[in-house]
Short mmCIF file of C-alpha atoms and ligand atoms in Angstrom, two decimals:
data_model
loop_
_atom_site.label_atom_id
_atom_site.label_comp_id
_atom_site.label_asym_id
_atom_site.label_seq_id
_atom_site.Cartn_x
_atom_site.Cartn_y
_atom_site.Cartn_z
CA MET A 1 -19.68 -0.81 -32.53
CA CYS A 2 -20.75 0.84 -29.29
CA ALA A 3 -17.77 1.56 -26.99
CA ARG A 4 -17.98 0.42 -23.38
CA LYS A 5 -18.31 3.01 -20.61
CA THR A 6 -15.15 2.74 -18.53
CA ARG A 7 -15.69 3.73 -14.88
CA ILE A 8 -12.88 5.68 -13.25
CA LEU A 9 -12.39 4.40 -9.71
CA PHE A 10 -11.15 7.42 -7.77
CA GLY A 11 -9.44 6.70 -4.46
CA LYS A 12 -10.33 9.96 -2.76
CA PRO A 13 -13.96 9.23 -1.77
CA VAL A 14 -12.87 5.87 -0.36
CA ALA A 15 -9.94 7.43 1.52
CA ASP A 16 -12.16 10.27 2.80
CA ALA A 17 -14.68 7.80 4.22
CA ILE A 18 -11.90 5.90 6.03
CA LEU A 19 -10.27 9.08 7.33
CA THR A 20 -13.57 10.53 8.55
CA SER A 21 -14.21 7.36 10.51
CA VAL A 22 -10.66 7.31 11.98
CA LYS A 23 -10.86 11.00 12.90
CA GLY A 24 -14.21 10.50 14.63
CA GLU A 25 -12.89 7.55 16.62
CA VAL A 26 -9.68 9.38 17.58
CA SER A 27 -11.57 12.45 18.79
CA ALA A 28 -13.71 10.27 21.08
CA LEU A 29 -10.68 8.68 22.80
CA LYS A 30 -9.88 9.56 26.39
CA GLY A 31 -6.26 10.40 27.26
CA ARG A 32 -3.40 10.91 24.84
CA PRO A 33 -3.99 10.55 21.09
CA PRO A 34 -2.57 7.65 19.07
CA SER A 35 0.98 8.29 17.92
CA VAL A 36 3.27 7.02 15.18
CA ALA A 37 7.01 7.36 14.53
CA PHE A 38 8.33 7.58 10.96
CA LEU A 39 11.95 6.59 10.36
CA ARG A 40 13.52 7.79 7.15
CA VAL A 41 17.09 7.07 6.06
CA GLY A 42 18.67 9.35 3.42
CA ASP A 43 17.07 11.89 1.12
CA ASP A 44 15.43 9.87 -1.65
CA GLY A 45 12.95 12.33 -3.24
CA ALA A 46 9.99 9.96 -3.32
CA SER A 47 10.55 8.84 0.30
CA VAL A 48 10.78 12.45 1.52
CA SER A 49 7.49 13.25 -0.18
CA TYR A 50 5.70 10.07 1.04
CA VAL A 51 6.74 10.62 4.68
CA LYS A 52 5.59 14.25 4.51
CA GLN A 53 2.19 13.15 3.14
CA LYS A 54 1.84 10.57 5.93
CA ALA A 55 2.73 13.11 8.64
CA LYS A 56 0.29 15.68 7.21
CA CYS A 57 -2.53 13.17 7.04
CA ALA A 58 -1.81 12.01 10.62
CA SER A 59 -2.12 15.56 11.93
CA GLU A 60 -5.39 16.03 10.02
CA VAL A 61 -7.02 13.07 11.79
CA GLY A 62 -5.61 13.90 15.23
CA ILE A 63 -2.81 11.31 15.27
CA ARG A 64 0.50 12.53 16.68
CA SER A 65 3.55 11.79 14.55
CA GLU A 66 7.27 12.34 14.74
CA THR A 67 9.75 11.84 11.91
CA ARG A 68 13.29 10.65 12.64
CA ILE A 69 15.69 11.36 9.81
CA PHE A 70 18.93 9.42 9.54
CA ASP A 71 21.87 10.19 7.33
CA GLU A 72 22.31 7.98 4.23
CA THR A 73 25.42 6.52 5.92
CA ALA A 74 23.67 5.59 9.20
CA THR A 75 24.48 2.04 10.27
CA GLU A 76 22.00 -0.80 10.67
CA GLU A 77 22.91 -0.90 14.39
CA ARG A 78 21.97 2.76 14.78
CA LEU A 79 18.58 2.15 13.17
CA LEU A 80 18.00 -1.02 15.19
CA SER A 81 18.78 0.73 18.47
CA GLU A 82 16.24 3.45 17.65
CA ILE A 83 13.62 0.79 16.91
CA VAL A 84 14.36 -0.96 20.22
CA ARG A 85 13.90 2.36 22.00
CA LEU A 86 10.60 3.08 20.21
CA ASN A 87 9.35 -0.47 20.88
CA LYS A 88 9.73 0.23 24.61
CA ASP A 89 8.27 3.74 24.53
CA PRO A 90 4.72 3.56 25.97
CA ASN A 91 3.84 6.83 24.23
CA VAL A 92 4.50 5.44 20.75
CA ASP A 93 1.89 3.12 19.21
CA GLY A 94 3.13 2.79 15.65
CA ILE A 95 6.54 2.53 13.98
CA LEU A 96 7.08 2.87 10.23
CA VAL A 97 10.45 2.53 8.51
CA GLN A 98 10.18 4.14 5.10
CA LEU A 99 11.49 1.90 2.31
CA PRO A 100 13.69 1.49 0.39
CA LEU A 101 16.64 1.54 2.79
CA PRO A 102 20.23 2.09 1.60
CA LYS A 103 21.93 -1.08 0.32
CA HIS A 104 24.26 -1.49 3.34
CA ILE A 105 21.24 -2.00 5.62
CA HIS A 106 19.57 -5.42 5.72
CA THR A 107 15.91 -4.49 5.26
CA LEU A 108 14.44 -7.69 6.73
CA ASN A 109 16.58 -7.37 9.88
CA VAL A 110 15.12 -3.91 10.39
CA LEU A 111 11.50 -4.86 9.63
CA ARG A 112 11.58 -7.86 11.94
CA ALA A 113 12.90 -5.70 14.79
CA VAL A 114 9.64 -3.73 14.95
CA ASP A 115 7.28 -4.92 17.70
CA PRO A 116 4.43 -6.67 15.80
CA LYS A 117 1.89 -4.67 17.85
CA LYS A 118 3.45 -1.41 16.59
CA ASP A 119 4.07 -2.64 13.05
CA VAL A 120 1.68 -0.28 11.22
CA ASP A 121 3.10 -1.38 7.85
CA GLY A 122 2.36 -5.05 8.57
CA PHE A 123 5.82 -5.98 7.24
CA SER A 124 7.19 -7.91 10.24
CA ASP A 125 7.55 -11.69 10.04
CA VAL A 126 4.79 -12.15 12.61
CA ASN A 127 2.23 -10.02 10.79
CA CYS A 128 3.12 -11.49 7.36
CA GLY A 129 2.69 -14.98 8.81
CA ARG A 130 -0.63 -14.10 10.43
CA LEU A 131 -1.91 -12.71 7.16
CA TRP A 132 -1.06 -15.92 5.29
CA GLN A 133 -2.72 -17.95 8.06
CA GLY A 134 -5.87 -15.87 7.52
CA GLU A 135 -5.62 -14.40 11.04
CA CYS A 136 -6.47 -10.85 11.98
CA SER A 137 -3.34 -8.67 11.87
CA LEU A 138 -1.96 -5.31 10.90
CA ILE A 139 -2.21 -5.62 7.13
CA PRO A 140 0.11 -3.87 4.62
CA CYS A 141 -1.54 -0.59 3.66
CA THR A 142 -1.50 -0.68 -0.15
CA PRO A 143 -3.11 -4.13 -0.52
CA ALA A 144 -5.56 -3.34 2.29
CA GLY A 145 -6.44 -0.12 0.43
CA ILE A 146 -7.03 -2.04 -2.81
CA VAL A 147 -9.51 -4.32 -1.05
CA GLU A 148 -11.27 -1.27 0.47
CA LEU A 149 -11.56 0.26 -3.00
CA LEU A 150 -13.05 -2.95 -4.43
CA LYS A 151 -15.57 -3.03 -1.55
CA TYR A 152 -16.52 0.63 -2.00
CA TYR A 153 -17.19 0.22 -5.72
CA ARG A 154 -18.85 -3.19 -5.14
CA ILE A 155 -16.43 -5.08 -7.35
CA THR A 156 -16.63 -8.63 -6.10
CA THR A 157 -13.69 -11.02 -6.22
CA GLU A 158 -15.36 -14.34 -5.43
CA GLY A 159 -14.54 -16.90 -8.13
CA LYS A 160 -12.81 -14.26 -10.27
CA GLN A 161 -9.44 -14.58 -11.98
CA VAL A 162 -7.15 -11.98 -10.44
CA VAL A 163 -3.72 -11.44 -11.97
CA ILE A 164 -1.17 -9.36 -10.04
CA VAL A 165 1.92 -8.11 -11.85
CA ASN A 166 4.14 -7.66 -8.79
CA ARG A 167 5.71 -10.11 -6.34
CA SER A 168 6.90 -7.70 -3.63
CA SER A 169 6.19 -8.05 0.08
CA ILE A 170 4.64 -4.57 0.00
CA VAL A 171 2.02 -5.16 -2.70
CA GLY A 172 1.87 -8.44 -4.64
CA LYS A 173 2.31 -11.12 -2.01
CA PRO A 174 0.11 -9.60 0.73
CA LEU A 175 -2.58 -8.75 -1.84
CA ALA A 176 -2.59 -12.37 -2.99
CA ALA A 177 -3.01 -13.47 0.64
CA LEU A 178 -5.96 -11.09 1.12
CA LEU A 179 -7.73 -12.15 -2.07
CA LEU A 180 -7.33 -15.82 -1.18
CA ARG A 181 -9.04 -15.41 2.21
CA HIS A 182 -12.32 -17.18 2.87
CA SER A 183 -14.32 -13.96 2.81
CA GLU A 184 -16.64 -11.95 0.65
CA PHE A 185 -13.83 -9.90 -0.86
CA GLY A 186 -11.51 -12.91 -1.05
CA ASN A 187 -12.22 -16.31 -2.64
CA ALA A 188 -10.46 -15.30 -5.85
CA THR A 189 -8.22 -17.40 -8.07
CA VAL A 190 -4.94 -15.50 -7.87
CA THR A 191 -1.94 -15.52 -10.19
CA ILE A 192 1.24 -13.55 -9.51
CA CYS A 193 3.45 -12.51 -12.44
CA HIS A 194 6.95 -11.03 -12.33
CA SER A 195 9.97 -10.20 -14.45
CA TYR A 196 10.66 -13.88 -15.26
CA THR A 197 7.09 -14.71 -16.26
CA GLN A 198 6.85 -16.08 -19.78
CA ASN A 199 4.02 -15.11 -22.12
CA LEU A 200 2.92 -12.26 -19.84
CA PRO A 201 0.15 -10.93 -22.14
CA GLU A 202 -1.36 -14.41 -22.42
CA ILE A 203 -1.73 -14.53 -18.64
CA THR A 204 -2.80 -10.94 -18.01
CA LYS A 205 -5.46 -11.25 -20.74
CA GLN A 206 -7.20 -13.91 -18.63
CA ALA A 207 -7.70 -11.53 -15.71
CA ASP A 208 -11.14 -10.35 -14.66
CA ILE A 209 -9.26 -8.07 -12.28
CA LEU A 210 -5.74 -7.05 -13.29
CA VAL A 211 -3.48 -5.41 -10.71
CA LEU A 212 -0.47 -3.61 -12.17
CA ALA A 213 2.48 -2.58 -10.03
CA CYS A 214 5.63 -2.98 -12.06
CA GLY A 215 6.69 0.61 -12.72
CA GLU A 216 6.50 0.41 -16.54
CA PRO A 217 4.79 3.66 -17.48
CA HIS A 218 1.81 3.22 -19.82
CA ALA A 219 3.03 -0.24 -20.86
CA PHE A 220 -0.26 -2.13 -20.49
CA GLY A 221 -2.67 -1.49 -23.34
CA ARG A 222 -5.26 -3.66 -25.06
CA ASP A 223 -2.73 -6.38 -25.96
CA TYR A 224 -2.40 -7.21 -22.25
CA VAL A 225 -5.95 -6.72 -21.01
CA LYS A 226 -9.22 -8.62 -21.46
CA GLU A 227 -12.18 -6.63 -22.74
CA GLY A 228 -14.44 -5.67 -19.83
CA ALA A 229 -11.75 -6.23 -17.17
CA VAL A 230 -11.21 -4.13 -14.05
CA VAL A 231 -7.68 -2.68 -13.92
CA ILE A 232 -6.16 -1.56 -10.63
CA ASP A 233 -3.10 0.53 -11.41
CA VAL A 234 -0.60 0.74 -8.56
CA GLY A 235 2.33 1.74 -10.80
CA ILE A 236 3.93 5.07 -10.00
CA SER A 237 6.68 6.29 -12.32
CA ARG A 238 8.17 9.75 -12.52
CA VAL A 239 8.67 10.63 -16.18
CA PRO A 240 10.32 13.85 -17.43
CA ALA A 241 7.71 16.49 -18.26
CA ASP A 242 7.61 20.08 -19.38
CA ASN A 243 6.06 21.43 -16.16
CA GLU A 244 7.16 23.25 -12.99
CA ARG A 245 8.25 20.07 -11.22
CA GLY A 246 10.04 18.74 -14.28
CA TYR A 247 8.27 15.39 -14.05
CA ALA A 248 4.83 13.80 -14.26
CA ILE A 249 3.48 10.75 -12.46
CA GLN A 250 2.37 7.90 -14.71
CA GLY A 251 0.82 4.53 -14.00
CA ASP A 252 1.49 1.20 -15.69
CA ALA A 253 -1.81 1.16 -17.59
CA ASP A 254 -2.17 2.88 -20.94
CA ALA A 255 -5.34 4.63 -19.81
CA GLU A 256 -6.00 6.24 -23.21
CA ALA A 257 -5.87 2.92 -25.00
CA LEU A 258 -8.02 1.15 -22.40
CA ARG A 259 -10.79 3.74 -22.16
CA GLY A 260 -13.92 2.39 -23.86
CA TYR A 261 -12.55 -1.18 -23.74
CA ILE A 262 -12.48 -2.12 -20.06
CA ASP A 263 -15.11 -1.90 -17.33
CA ALA A 264 -13.16 0.13 -14.77
CA LEU A 265 -9.74 1.64 -14.09
CA THR A 266 -8.06 3.39 -11.16
CA PRO A 267 -6.42 6.66 -12.22
CA VAL A 268 -2.78 7.57 -11.57
CA PRO A 269 -2.43 9.82 -9.68
CA GLY A 270 -5.63 9.82 -7.59
CA GLY A 271 -6.36 6.09 -7.45
CA ILE A 272 -4.64 3.79 -4.97
CA GLY A 273 -2.17 6.42 -3.64
CA PRO A 274 -4.58 8.19 -1.23
CA LEU A 275 -5.76 4.83 0.08
CA THR A 276 -2.31 3.72 1.19
CA VAL A 277 -2.07 6.73 3.49
CA ALA A 278 -5.65 6.34 4.76
CA MET A 279 -5.05 2.68 5.64
CA LEU A 280 -1.91 3.69 7.51
CA MET A 281 -4.04 5.91 9.75
CA LYS A 282 -6.47 3.05 10.28
CA ASN A 283 -3.57 0.74 11.18
CA THR A 284 -2.15 3.32 13.60
CA LEU A 285 -5.48 3.45 15.42
CA GLN A 286 -5.52 -0.35 15.54
CA ALA A 287 -1.93 -0.37 16.87
CA TYR A 288 -3.02 2.09 19.57
CA TYR A 289 -5.72 -0.38 20.70
CA LEU A 290 -3.25 -3.29 20.56
CA CYS A 291 -0.77 -1.32 22.71
CA GLN A 292 -3.48 -0.56 25.29
CA GLN A 293 -4.04 -4.31 25.85
CA PRO A 294 -2.20 -5.81 28.80
N1 LIG B 301 7.85 2.44 0.30
C1 LIG B 301 6.95 2.28 -0.68
N2 LIG B 301 5.76 1.89 -0.17
C2 LIG B 301 5.93 1.79 1.17
C3 LIG B 301 5.05 1.43 2.23
O1 LIG B 301 3.88 1.10 2.06
N3 LIG B 301 5.61 1.45 3.47
C4 LIG B 301 6.92 1.79 3.68
N4 LIG B 301 7.37 1.76 4.92
N5 LIG B 301 7.75 2.13 2.71
C5 LIG B 301 7.26 2.13 1.46
#
């Protein structure tokens, strides 16, 4: 039997195209450049690294950024008062609170405090609501990046069965809203699965496009995936490894097992990760325009 050729859908060319366009637009602006404030609470290793990546990328495209670091014990009031201050600051266009926050802080209280015009994560109540109403808004970066990747590789969604293994407000729910839109890269039939889903493999095996984001390294092999499917792997797990860092990054898909069986797969690392950061830059530019409006 002739094995299928599995395309590897790298995120970098898609991210580069987005970043080149943002950089070009930023350099043509008159006056001060767009600016974004990153708020990080505590020293979680992954959060430290993500915020650094975001700040580095911002500087590469000409966006000004500042990172505010709060102690792990900082109160919710302290964080809220900083957000109120940044909301009022005419020199700040975007505000991003890195998640997760420590348990004593009510995450939704913090996210809904961010001015919707400056909400570059698209996590505020207003922007979530607009997204579900199919209105233009600042859209969460990871799902927006997934749609950009599908567009770039001309993987259509219209009439397709899409199964998403994640129900978070960062990935699963906003991605479902995007893929349900009345648009060329929407019009999908969308199913969301989660930790209480029964007969998971039966459902995931129906997917033309399977989106994995459950943090189960290499758990999804042929038993879970339809032959010829497209698999978008958003899982990021740190697993112990015999290298300098002491860990390796692994996705949820068992890439070895799926190669030659499916149509296309995003790699981990190097798939969706770069797109999340690129879409954040795009959102910051959009927030800049929204803040310029009277
Ligand atoms: N933590 C994991 N992903 C994200 C994200 O997209 N935005 C923020 N703010 N925190 C995160």
